[in-house]
Short mmCIF file of C-alpha atoms in Angstrom, two decimals:
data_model
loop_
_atom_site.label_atom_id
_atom_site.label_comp_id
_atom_site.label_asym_id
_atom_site.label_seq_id
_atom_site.Cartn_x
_atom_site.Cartn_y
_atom_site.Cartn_z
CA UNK A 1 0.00 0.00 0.00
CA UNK A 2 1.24 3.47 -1.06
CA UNK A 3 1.41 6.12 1.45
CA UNK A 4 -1.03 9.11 1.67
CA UNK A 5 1.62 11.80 -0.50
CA UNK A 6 1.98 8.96 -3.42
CA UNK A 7 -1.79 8.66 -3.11
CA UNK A 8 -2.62 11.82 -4.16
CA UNK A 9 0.11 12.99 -6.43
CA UNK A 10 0.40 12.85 -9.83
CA UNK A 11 3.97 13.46 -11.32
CA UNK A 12 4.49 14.35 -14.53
CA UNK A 13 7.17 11.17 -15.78
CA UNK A 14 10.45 12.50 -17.06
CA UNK A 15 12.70 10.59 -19.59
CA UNK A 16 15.29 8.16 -18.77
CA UNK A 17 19.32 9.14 -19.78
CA UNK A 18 20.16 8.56 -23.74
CA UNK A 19 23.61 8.79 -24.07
CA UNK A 20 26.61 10.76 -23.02
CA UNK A 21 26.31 14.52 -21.85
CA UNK A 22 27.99 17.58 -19.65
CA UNK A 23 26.67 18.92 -17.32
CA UNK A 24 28.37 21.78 -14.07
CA UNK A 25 27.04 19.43 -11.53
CA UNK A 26 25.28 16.18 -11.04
CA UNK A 27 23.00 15.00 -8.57
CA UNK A 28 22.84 11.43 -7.78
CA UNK A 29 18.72 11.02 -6.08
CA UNK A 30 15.36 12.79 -6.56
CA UNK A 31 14.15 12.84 -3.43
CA UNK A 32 13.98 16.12 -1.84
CA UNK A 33 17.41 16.58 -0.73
CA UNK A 34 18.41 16.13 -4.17
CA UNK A 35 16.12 18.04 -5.87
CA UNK A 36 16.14 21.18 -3.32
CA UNK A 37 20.15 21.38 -4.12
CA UNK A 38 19.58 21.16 -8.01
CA UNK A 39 16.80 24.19 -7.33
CA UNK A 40 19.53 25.98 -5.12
CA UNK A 41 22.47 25.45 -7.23
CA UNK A 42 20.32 26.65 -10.45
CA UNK A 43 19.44 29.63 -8.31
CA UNK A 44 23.46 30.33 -7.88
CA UNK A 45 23.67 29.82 -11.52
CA UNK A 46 24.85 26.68 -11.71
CA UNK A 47 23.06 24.12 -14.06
CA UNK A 48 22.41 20.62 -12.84
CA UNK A 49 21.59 17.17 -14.03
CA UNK A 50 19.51 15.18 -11.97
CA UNK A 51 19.96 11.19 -12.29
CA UNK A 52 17.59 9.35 -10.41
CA UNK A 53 16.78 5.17 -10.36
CA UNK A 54 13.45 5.41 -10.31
CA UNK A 55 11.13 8.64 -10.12
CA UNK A 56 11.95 11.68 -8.31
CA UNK A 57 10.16 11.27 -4.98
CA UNK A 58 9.50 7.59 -4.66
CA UNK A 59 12.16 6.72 -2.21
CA UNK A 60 12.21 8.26 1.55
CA UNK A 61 10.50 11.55 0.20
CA UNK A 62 6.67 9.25 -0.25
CA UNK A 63 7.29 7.91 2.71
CA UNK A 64 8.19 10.74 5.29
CA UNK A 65 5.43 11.74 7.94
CA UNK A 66 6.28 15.46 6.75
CA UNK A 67 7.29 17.19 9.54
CA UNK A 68 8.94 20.43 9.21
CA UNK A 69 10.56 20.85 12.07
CA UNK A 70 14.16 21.81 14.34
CA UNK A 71 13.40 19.52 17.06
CA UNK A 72 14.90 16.41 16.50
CA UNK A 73 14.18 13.98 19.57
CA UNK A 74 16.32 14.59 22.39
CA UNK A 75 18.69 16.43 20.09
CA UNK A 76 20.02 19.78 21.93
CA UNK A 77 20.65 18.78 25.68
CA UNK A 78 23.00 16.03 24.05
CA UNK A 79 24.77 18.37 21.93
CA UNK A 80 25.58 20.63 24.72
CA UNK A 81 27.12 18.25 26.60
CA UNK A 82 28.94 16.62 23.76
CA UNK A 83 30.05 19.01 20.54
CA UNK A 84 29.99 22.27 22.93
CA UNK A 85 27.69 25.38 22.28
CA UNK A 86 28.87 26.75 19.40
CA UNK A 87 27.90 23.42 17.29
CA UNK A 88 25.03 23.08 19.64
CA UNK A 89 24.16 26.80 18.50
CA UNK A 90 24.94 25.68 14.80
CA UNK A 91 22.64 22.96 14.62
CA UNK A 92 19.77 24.65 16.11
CA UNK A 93 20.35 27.39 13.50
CA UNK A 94 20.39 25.55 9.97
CA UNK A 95 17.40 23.55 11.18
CA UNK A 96 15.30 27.17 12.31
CA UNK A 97 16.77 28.37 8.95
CA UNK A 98 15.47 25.39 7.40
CA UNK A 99 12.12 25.61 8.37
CA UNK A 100 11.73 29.09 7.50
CA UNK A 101 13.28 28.80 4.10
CA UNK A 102 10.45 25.94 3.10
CA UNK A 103 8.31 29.11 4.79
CA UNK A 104 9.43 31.33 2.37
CA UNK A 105 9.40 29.52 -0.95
CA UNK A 106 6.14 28.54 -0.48
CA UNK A 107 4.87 32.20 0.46
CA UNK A 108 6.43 33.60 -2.22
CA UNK A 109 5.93 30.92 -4.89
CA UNK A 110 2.22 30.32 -3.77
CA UNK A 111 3.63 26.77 -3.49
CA UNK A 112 -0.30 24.74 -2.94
CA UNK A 113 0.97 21.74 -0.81
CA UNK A 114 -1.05 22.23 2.47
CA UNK A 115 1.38 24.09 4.37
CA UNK A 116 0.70 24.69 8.02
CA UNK A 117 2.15 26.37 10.93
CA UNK A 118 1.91 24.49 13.93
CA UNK A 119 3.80 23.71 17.29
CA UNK A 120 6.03 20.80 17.29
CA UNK A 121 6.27 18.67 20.64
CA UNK A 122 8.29 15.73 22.59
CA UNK A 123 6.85 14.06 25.14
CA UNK A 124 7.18 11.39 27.65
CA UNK A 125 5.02 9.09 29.38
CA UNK A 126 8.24 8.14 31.96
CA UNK A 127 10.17 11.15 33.19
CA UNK A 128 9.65 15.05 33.00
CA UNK A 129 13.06 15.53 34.19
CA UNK A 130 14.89 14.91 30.07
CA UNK A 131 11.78 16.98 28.62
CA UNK A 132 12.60 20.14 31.63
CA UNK A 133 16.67 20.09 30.58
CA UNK A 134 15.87 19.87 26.65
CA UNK A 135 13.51 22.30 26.66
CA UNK A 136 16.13 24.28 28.37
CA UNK A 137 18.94 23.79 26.22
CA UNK A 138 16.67 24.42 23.13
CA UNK A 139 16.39 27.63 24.52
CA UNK A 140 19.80 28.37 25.77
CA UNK A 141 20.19 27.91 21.92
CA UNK A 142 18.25 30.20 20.03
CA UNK A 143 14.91 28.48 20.02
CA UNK A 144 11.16 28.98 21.14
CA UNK A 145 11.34 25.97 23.54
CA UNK A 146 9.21 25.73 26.68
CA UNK A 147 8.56 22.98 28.92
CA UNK A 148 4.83 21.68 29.25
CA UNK A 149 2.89 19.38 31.00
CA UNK A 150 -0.59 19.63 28.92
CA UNK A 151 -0.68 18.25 25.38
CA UNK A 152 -3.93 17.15 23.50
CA UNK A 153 -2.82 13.75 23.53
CA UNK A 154 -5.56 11.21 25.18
CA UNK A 155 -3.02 9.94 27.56
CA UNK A 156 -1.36 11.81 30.55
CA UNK A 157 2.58 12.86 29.78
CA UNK A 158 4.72 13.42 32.57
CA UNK A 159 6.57 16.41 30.47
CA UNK A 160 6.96 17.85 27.11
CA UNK A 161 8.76 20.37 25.41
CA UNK A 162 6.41 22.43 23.09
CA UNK A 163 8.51 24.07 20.01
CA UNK A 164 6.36 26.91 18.30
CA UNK A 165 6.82 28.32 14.93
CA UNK A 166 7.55 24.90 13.37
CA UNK A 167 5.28 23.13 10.29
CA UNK A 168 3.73 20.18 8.11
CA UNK A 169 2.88 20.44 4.48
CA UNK A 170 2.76 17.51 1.73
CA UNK A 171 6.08 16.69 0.63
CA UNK A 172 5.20 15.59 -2.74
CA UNK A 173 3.22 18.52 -4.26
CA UNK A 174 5.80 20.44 -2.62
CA UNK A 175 8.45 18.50 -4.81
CA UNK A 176 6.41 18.60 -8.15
CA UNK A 177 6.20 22.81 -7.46
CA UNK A 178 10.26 22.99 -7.13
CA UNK A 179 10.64 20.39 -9.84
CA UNK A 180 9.42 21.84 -12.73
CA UNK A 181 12.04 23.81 -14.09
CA UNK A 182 15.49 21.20 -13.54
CA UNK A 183 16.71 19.15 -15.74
CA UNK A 184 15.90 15.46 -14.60
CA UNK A 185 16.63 12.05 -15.92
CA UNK A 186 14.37 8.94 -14.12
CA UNK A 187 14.86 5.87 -14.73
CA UNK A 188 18.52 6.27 -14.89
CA UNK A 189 20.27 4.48 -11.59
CA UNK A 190 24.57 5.57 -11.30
CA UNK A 191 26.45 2.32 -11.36
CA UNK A 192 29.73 4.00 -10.80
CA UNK A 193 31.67 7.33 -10.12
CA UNK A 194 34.97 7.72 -11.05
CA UNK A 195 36.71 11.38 -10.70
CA UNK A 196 34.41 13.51 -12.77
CA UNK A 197 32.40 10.69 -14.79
CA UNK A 198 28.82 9.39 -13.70
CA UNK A 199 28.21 6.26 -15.26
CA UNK A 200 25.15 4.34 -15.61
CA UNK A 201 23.57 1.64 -18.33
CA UNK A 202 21.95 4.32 -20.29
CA UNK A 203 25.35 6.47 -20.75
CA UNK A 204 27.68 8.90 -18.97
CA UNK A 205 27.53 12.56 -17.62
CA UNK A 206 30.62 13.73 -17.12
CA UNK A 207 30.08 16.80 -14.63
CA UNK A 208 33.13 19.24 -12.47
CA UNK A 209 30.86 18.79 -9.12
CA UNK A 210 28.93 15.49 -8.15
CA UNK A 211 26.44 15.77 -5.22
CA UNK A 212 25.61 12.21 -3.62
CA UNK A 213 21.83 12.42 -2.75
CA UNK A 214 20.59 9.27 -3.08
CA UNK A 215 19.61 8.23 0.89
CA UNK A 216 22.71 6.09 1.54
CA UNK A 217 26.07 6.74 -0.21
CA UNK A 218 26.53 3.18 -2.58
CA UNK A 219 30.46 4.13 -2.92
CA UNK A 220 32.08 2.61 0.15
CA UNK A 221 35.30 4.11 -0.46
CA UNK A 222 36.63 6.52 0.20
CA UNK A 223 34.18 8.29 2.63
CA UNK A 224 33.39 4.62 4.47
CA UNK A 225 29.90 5.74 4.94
CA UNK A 226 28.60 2.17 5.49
CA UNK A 227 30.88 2.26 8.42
CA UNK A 228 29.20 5.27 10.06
CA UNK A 229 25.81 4.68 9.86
CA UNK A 230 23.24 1.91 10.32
CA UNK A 231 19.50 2.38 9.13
CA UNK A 232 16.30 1.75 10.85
CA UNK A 233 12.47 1.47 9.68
CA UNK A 234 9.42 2.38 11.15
CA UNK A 235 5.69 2.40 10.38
CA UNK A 236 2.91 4.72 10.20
CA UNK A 237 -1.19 4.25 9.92
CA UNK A 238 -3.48 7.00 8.30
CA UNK A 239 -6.78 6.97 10.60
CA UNK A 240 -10.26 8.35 9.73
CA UNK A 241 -12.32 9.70 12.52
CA UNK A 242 -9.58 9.56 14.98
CA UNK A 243 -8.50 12.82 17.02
CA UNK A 244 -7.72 16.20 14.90
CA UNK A 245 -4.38 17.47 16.86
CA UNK A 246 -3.23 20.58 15.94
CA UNK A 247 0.14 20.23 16.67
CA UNK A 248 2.81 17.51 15.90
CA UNK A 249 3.64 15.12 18.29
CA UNK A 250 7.17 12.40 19.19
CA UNK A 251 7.37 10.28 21.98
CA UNK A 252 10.96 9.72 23.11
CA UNK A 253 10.34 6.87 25.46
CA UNK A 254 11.24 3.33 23.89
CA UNK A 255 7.69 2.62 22.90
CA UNK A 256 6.78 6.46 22.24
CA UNK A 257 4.30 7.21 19.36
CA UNK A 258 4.48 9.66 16.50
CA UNK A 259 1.00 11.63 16.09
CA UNK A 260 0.56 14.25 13.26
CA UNK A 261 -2.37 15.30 11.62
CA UNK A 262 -3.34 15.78 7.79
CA UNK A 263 -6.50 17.13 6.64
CA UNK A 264 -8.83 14.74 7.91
CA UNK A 265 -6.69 12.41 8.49
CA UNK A 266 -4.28 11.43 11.91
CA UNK A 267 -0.88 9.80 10.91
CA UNK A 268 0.11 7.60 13.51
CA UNK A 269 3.86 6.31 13.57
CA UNK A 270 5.96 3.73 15.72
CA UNK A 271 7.72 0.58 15.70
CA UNK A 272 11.32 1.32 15.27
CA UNK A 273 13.98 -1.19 14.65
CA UNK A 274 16.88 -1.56 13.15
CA UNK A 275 16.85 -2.80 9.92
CA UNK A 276 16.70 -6.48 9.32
CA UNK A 277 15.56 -7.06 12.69
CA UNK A 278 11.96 -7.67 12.47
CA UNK A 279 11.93 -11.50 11.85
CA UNK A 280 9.01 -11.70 14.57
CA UNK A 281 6.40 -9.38 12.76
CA UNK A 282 3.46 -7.14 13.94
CA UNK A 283 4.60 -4.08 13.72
CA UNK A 284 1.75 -2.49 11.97
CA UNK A 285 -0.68 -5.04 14.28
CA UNK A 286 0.91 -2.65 17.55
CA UNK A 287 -0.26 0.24 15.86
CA UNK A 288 -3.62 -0.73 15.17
CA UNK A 289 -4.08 -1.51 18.81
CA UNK A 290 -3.21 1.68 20.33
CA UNK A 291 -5.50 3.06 17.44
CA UNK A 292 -7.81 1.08 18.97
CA UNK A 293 -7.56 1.89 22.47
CA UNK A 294 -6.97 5.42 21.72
CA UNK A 295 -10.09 5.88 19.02
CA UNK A 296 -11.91 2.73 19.14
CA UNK A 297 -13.99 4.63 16.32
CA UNK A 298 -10.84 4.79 13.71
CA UNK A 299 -10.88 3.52 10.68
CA UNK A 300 -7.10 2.95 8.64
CA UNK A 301 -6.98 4.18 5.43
CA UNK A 302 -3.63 3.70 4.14
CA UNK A 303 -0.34 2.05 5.71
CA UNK A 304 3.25 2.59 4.55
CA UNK A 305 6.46 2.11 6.13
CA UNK A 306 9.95 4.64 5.82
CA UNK A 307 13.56 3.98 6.19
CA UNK A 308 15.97 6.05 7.48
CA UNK A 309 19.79 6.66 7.85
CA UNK A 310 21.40 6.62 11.64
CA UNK A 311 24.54 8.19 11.63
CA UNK A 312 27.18 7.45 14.79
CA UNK A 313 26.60 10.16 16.98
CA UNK A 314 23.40 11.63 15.56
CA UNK A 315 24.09 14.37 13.06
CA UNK A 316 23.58 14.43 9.41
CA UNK A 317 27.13 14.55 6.95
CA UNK A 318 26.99 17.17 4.89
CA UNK A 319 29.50 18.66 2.92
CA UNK A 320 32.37 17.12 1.05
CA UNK A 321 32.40 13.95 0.65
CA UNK A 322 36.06 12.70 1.38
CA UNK A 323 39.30 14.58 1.79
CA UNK A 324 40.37 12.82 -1.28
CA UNK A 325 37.44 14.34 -3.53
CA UNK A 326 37.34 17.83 -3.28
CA UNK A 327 34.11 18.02 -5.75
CA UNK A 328 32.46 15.21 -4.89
CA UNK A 329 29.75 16.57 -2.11
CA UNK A 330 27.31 14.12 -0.06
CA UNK A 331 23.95 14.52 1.86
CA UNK A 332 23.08 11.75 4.26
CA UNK A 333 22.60 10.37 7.59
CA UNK A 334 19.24 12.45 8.42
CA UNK A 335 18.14 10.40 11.26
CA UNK A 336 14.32 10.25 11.32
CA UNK A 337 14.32 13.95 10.34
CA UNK A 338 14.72 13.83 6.49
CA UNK A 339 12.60 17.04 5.06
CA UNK A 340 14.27 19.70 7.67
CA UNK A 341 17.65 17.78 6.70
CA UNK A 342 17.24 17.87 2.90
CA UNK A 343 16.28 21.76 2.81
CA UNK A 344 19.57 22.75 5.57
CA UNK A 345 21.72 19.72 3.05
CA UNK A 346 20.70 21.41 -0.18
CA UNK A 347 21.35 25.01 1.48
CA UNK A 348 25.50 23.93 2.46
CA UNK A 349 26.05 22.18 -0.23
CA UNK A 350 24.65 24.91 -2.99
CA UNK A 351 26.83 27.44 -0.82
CA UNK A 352 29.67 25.00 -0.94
CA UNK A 353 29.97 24.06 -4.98
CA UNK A 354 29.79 28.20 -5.28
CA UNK A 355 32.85 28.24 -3.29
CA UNK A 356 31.54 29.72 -0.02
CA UNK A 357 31.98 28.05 3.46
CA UNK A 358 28.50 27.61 5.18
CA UNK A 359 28.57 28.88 8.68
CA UNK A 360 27.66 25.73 10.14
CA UNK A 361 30.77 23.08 8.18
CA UNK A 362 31.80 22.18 11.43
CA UNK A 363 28.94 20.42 13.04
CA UNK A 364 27.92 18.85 9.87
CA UNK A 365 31.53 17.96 8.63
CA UNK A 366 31.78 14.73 7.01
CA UNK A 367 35.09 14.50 7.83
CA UNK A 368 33.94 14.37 12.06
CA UNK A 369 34.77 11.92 14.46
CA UNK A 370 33.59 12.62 17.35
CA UNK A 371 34.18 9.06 20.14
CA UNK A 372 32.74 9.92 22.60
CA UNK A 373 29.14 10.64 21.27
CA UNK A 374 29.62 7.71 18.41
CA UNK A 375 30.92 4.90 20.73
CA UNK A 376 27.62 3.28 21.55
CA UNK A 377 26.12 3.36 18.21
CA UNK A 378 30.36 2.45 16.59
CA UNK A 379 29.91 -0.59 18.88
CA UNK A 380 26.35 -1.53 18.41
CA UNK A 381 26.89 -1.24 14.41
CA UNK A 382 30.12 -3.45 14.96
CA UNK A 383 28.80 -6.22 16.25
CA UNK A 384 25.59 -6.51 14.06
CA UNK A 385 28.09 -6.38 10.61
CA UNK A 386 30.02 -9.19 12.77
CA UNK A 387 26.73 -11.03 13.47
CA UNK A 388 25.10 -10.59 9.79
CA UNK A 389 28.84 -12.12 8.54
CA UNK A 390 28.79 -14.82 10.72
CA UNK A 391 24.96 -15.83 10.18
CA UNK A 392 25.92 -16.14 6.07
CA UNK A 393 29.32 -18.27 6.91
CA UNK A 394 28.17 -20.53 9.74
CA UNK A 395 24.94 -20.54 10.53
CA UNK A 396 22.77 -23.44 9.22
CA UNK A 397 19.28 -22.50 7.61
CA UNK A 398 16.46 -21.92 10.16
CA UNK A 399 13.60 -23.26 8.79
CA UNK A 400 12.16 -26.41 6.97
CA UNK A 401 10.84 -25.66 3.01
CA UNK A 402 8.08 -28.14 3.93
CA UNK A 403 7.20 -25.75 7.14
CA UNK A 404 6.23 -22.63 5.15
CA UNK A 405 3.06 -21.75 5.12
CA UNK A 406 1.87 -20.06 2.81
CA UNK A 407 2.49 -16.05 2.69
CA UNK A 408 5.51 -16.84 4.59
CA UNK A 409 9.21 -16.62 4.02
CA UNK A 410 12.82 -18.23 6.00
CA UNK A 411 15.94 -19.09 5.17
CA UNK A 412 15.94 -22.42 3.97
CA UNK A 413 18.20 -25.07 2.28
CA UNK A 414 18.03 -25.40 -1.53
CA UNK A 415 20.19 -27.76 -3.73
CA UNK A 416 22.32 -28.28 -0.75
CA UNK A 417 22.92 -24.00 0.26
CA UNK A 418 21.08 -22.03 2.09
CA UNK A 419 18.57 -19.62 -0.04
CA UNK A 420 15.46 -16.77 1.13
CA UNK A 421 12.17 -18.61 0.27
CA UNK A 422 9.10 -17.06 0.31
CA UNK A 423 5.46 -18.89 -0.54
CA UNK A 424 2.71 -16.77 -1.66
CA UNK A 425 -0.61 -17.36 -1.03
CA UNK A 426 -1.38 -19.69 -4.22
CA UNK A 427 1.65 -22.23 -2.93
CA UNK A 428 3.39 -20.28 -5.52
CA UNK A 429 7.67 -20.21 -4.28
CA UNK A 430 9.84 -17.69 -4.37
CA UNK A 431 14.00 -18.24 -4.25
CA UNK A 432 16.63 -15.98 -4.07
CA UNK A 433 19.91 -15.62 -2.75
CA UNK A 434 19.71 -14.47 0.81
CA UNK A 435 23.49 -13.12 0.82
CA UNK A 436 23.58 -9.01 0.75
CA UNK A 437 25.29 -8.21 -2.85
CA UNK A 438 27.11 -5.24 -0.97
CA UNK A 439 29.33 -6.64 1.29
CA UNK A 440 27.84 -10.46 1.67
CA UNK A 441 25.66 -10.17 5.16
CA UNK A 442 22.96 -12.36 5.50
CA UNK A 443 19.37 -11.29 4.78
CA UNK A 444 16.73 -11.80 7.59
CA UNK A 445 12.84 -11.95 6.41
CA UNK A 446 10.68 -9.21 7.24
CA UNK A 447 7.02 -10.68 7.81
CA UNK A 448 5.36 -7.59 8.13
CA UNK A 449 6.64 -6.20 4.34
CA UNK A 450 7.26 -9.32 2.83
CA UNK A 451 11.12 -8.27 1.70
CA UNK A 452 14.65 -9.24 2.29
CA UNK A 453 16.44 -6.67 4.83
CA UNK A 454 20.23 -6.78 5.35
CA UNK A 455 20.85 -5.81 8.93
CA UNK A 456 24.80 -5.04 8.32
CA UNK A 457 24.01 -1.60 6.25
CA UNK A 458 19.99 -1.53 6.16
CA UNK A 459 20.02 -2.94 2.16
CA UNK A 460 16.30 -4.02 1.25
CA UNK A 461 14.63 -6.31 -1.66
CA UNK A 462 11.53 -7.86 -2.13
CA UNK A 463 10.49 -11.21 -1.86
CA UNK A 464 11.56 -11.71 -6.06
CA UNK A 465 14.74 -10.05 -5.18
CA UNK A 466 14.71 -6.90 -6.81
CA UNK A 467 15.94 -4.10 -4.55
CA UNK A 468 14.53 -1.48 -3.19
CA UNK A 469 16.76 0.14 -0.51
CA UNK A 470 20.61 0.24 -1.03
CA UNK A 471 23.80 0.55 -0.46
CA UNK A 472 23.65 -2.82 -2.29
CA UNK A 473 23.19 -1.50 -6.11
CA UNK A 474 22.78 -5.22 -7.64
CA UNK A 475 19.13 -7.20 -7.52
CA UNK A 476 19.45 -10.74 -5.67
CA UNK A 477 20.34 -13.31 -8.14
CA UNK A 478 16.82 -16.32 -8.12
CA UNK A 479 17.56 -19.43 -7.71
CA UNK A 480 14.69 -20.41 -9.28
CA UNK A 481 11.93 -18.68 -12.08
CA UNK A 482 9.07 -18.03 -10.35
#
């Protein structure tokens, strides 16, 4: 099922890559991070080719909840006490200054995508205590933070911190409106990069800046992105006749709940995990109880899931994309906060290809390391590319081929090796390889979505093997015509 934006959208289709070109810049990805920096870099002067796989929104963009906002979970209290004030201060600023910039071009454009201002809040269910010292150290930074027991939730909080001047709006016509005028090639996925040359199956731009937009960076060297990141899904329901909140809502407890209205509609969000670890199922069955127990009236409309990049200690890389590639520029690691991301992304990056220095490079740097607020997440990501290794050279298969019932997948033996089987309703079966094309992990099955995750770098593929989610750039090889 698509989600709600994809619903209700109609993009026109643009052509797919014939042939060799030139372009000043390329951007790899037409989602909105991609397509803001084309806009920005056009506005600078600079003309861009957009190459992206499939069509320009269909990836993260269709399947964001759409919040437009600077508070990113328990974002600013950590900062403080980790990267100092001045990034603290820097962070708080190109996320403000990303919100109002969306503000502005669709004021001044008379952008129709159902734009609204609206508070943004956290809350939690558990302790007031994190909510009292974020709220405070979104203020100490610039920001119109305050500290709140009373929400419009139908549950009691024990604190919140209520973040005015923030918005929603619907990514997609948004996207179509700041689309019209680039140049844009669908259809068209990069293979390789090499120095200045894009290649791809339907020909070659050859370009003196190349912008990596395209969700998670499918070089692995240099830059070693895979090694600084790990990516997590989560789920949303679209409810009829369930509460109309005016303001956006994220729970930061383990089981906290994302609420945010659209038109008549409530989007309601949860069930994080990492990717690839979802072999149990019900994630979308959790939701629909507390829609239950919260609106025993609801009715779901629609259901879609989202993926997102985690980087090590929280903040997005943007900027340059290795030491050793000066042109080469990269936009990634948004955490669950992809549309405030892409517009402050396509903002440093259009400054940096025009050879100025954003004020904020620092706290954004690719080049970063900070340990100490990347140790648990360095460790954590360790040992699950050390587990996902060892589960593809060692492990025997899990389940019996005779044992799956149908609409049901495992790991299985076939012809004497282990292979991802998956039986559709009719009996039908379904074989693929179940080792990762990008760096040979083992795939887990995903009940609740019916694909192949990888849950060494967050790679994703249906149950016929064709991918959907990268780094991994190659489909999974059947072991048998279905």
């Amino acid at each position: 099922m698509g989600s709600i934006w994809s619903d209700t959208t109609c993009l026109e289709p643009r052509p797919a890559l014939s042939g060799d070109l030139e372009a000043e810049a390329v951007v790899i990805g037409g989602g909105m991070a991609g397509i803001l920096t084309a806009y920005y870099l056009k506005e600078r002067g600079i003309e861009s080719v957009v190459l992206e796989a499939a069509r320009i929104g269909s990836g993260q963009t269709q399947n964001t909840t759409a919040k437009i906002t600077a508070q990113h979970g328990l974002v600013y209290d950590k900062l403080l006490r980790t990267a100092g004030e001045e990034k603290a201060r820097q962070y708080a600023a190109a996320n403000q200054r990303a919100v109002e910039e969306y503000r502005r071009l669709v004021r001044e454009k008379g952008i129709d995508c159902d734009w609204t201002d609206c508070p943004a809040y956290l809350y939690s269910s558990k302790a007031a205590e994190p909510m009292r010292m974020e709220a405070e150290a979104a203020r100490r930074l610039g920001l119109s933070a305050a500290f709140t027991a009373e929400t419009e939730l139908p549950f009691q909080v024990k604190g919140a911190v209520r973040l005015d001047g923030q918005a929603r709006f619907h990514p997609l016509h948004f996207l179509k409106a700041i689309a019209r005028d680039l140049t844009i090639y669908e259809k068209t996925r990069v293979e390789t990069v090499e120095g200045g040359e894009v290649r791809t199956a339907r020909g070659t731009v050859r370009a003196k800046h190349i912008v990596f937009a395209c969700h998670f960076p499918f070089v692995n060297a240099p830059g070693y992105y895979f090694l600084r990141m790990h990516q997590e899904r989560s789920y949303v329901l679209a409810l009829e006749g369930a509460q109309k909140l005016s303001g956006m809502y994220l729970g930061t407890d383990a089981d906290g709940l994302s609420f945010r209205r659209s038109g008549e509609l409530l989007l309601l969000g949860g069930g994080n995990h990492r990717t690839g670890e979802n072999t149990a199922g019900g994630k979308y069955e959790l939701l629909r109880q507390s829609a239950q127990r919260f609106w025993p009236e609801s009715r779901e409309s629609a259901h879609w899931s989202a993926q997102d990049c985690m980087p090590l200690d929280g903040i997005p890389y943007i900027g340059r994309f290795s030491g050793s590639t000066p042109d080469w520029y990269v936009a990634t690691g948004f955490g669950k906060w992809g549309m405030t991301s892409s517009m402050a992304a396509a903002l440093r990056i259009s400054e940096l290809v025009t050879g100025g220095e954003a004020a904020d490079s620092a706290v954004f740097s690719p080049k970063r390391f900070d340990l100490p607020a990347s140790a648990k997440n360095l460790l954590e990501d360790g040992r699950q590319a050390v587990r996902g290794l060892a589960r593809s050279l060692l492990t025997p298969p899990r389940a019996e081929l005779e044992a799956l019932a149908p609409g049901r997948g495992g790991v299985v033996e076939w012809d004497g090796e282990k292979a991802g089987v998956y039986r559709d309703e009719a009996g039908e079966l379904f074989v693929v390889s179940v080792r990762c094309p990008h760096l040979g992990c083992q795939l887990e099955w995903n009940p609740d979505e019916k694909t192949w995750d990888c849950p060494c770098h967050g790679s994703r593929f249906d149950y016929r093997g064709q991918l959907l989610d990268g780094p991994a750039q190659e489909h999974l090889p059947a072991r048998r015509e279905a």
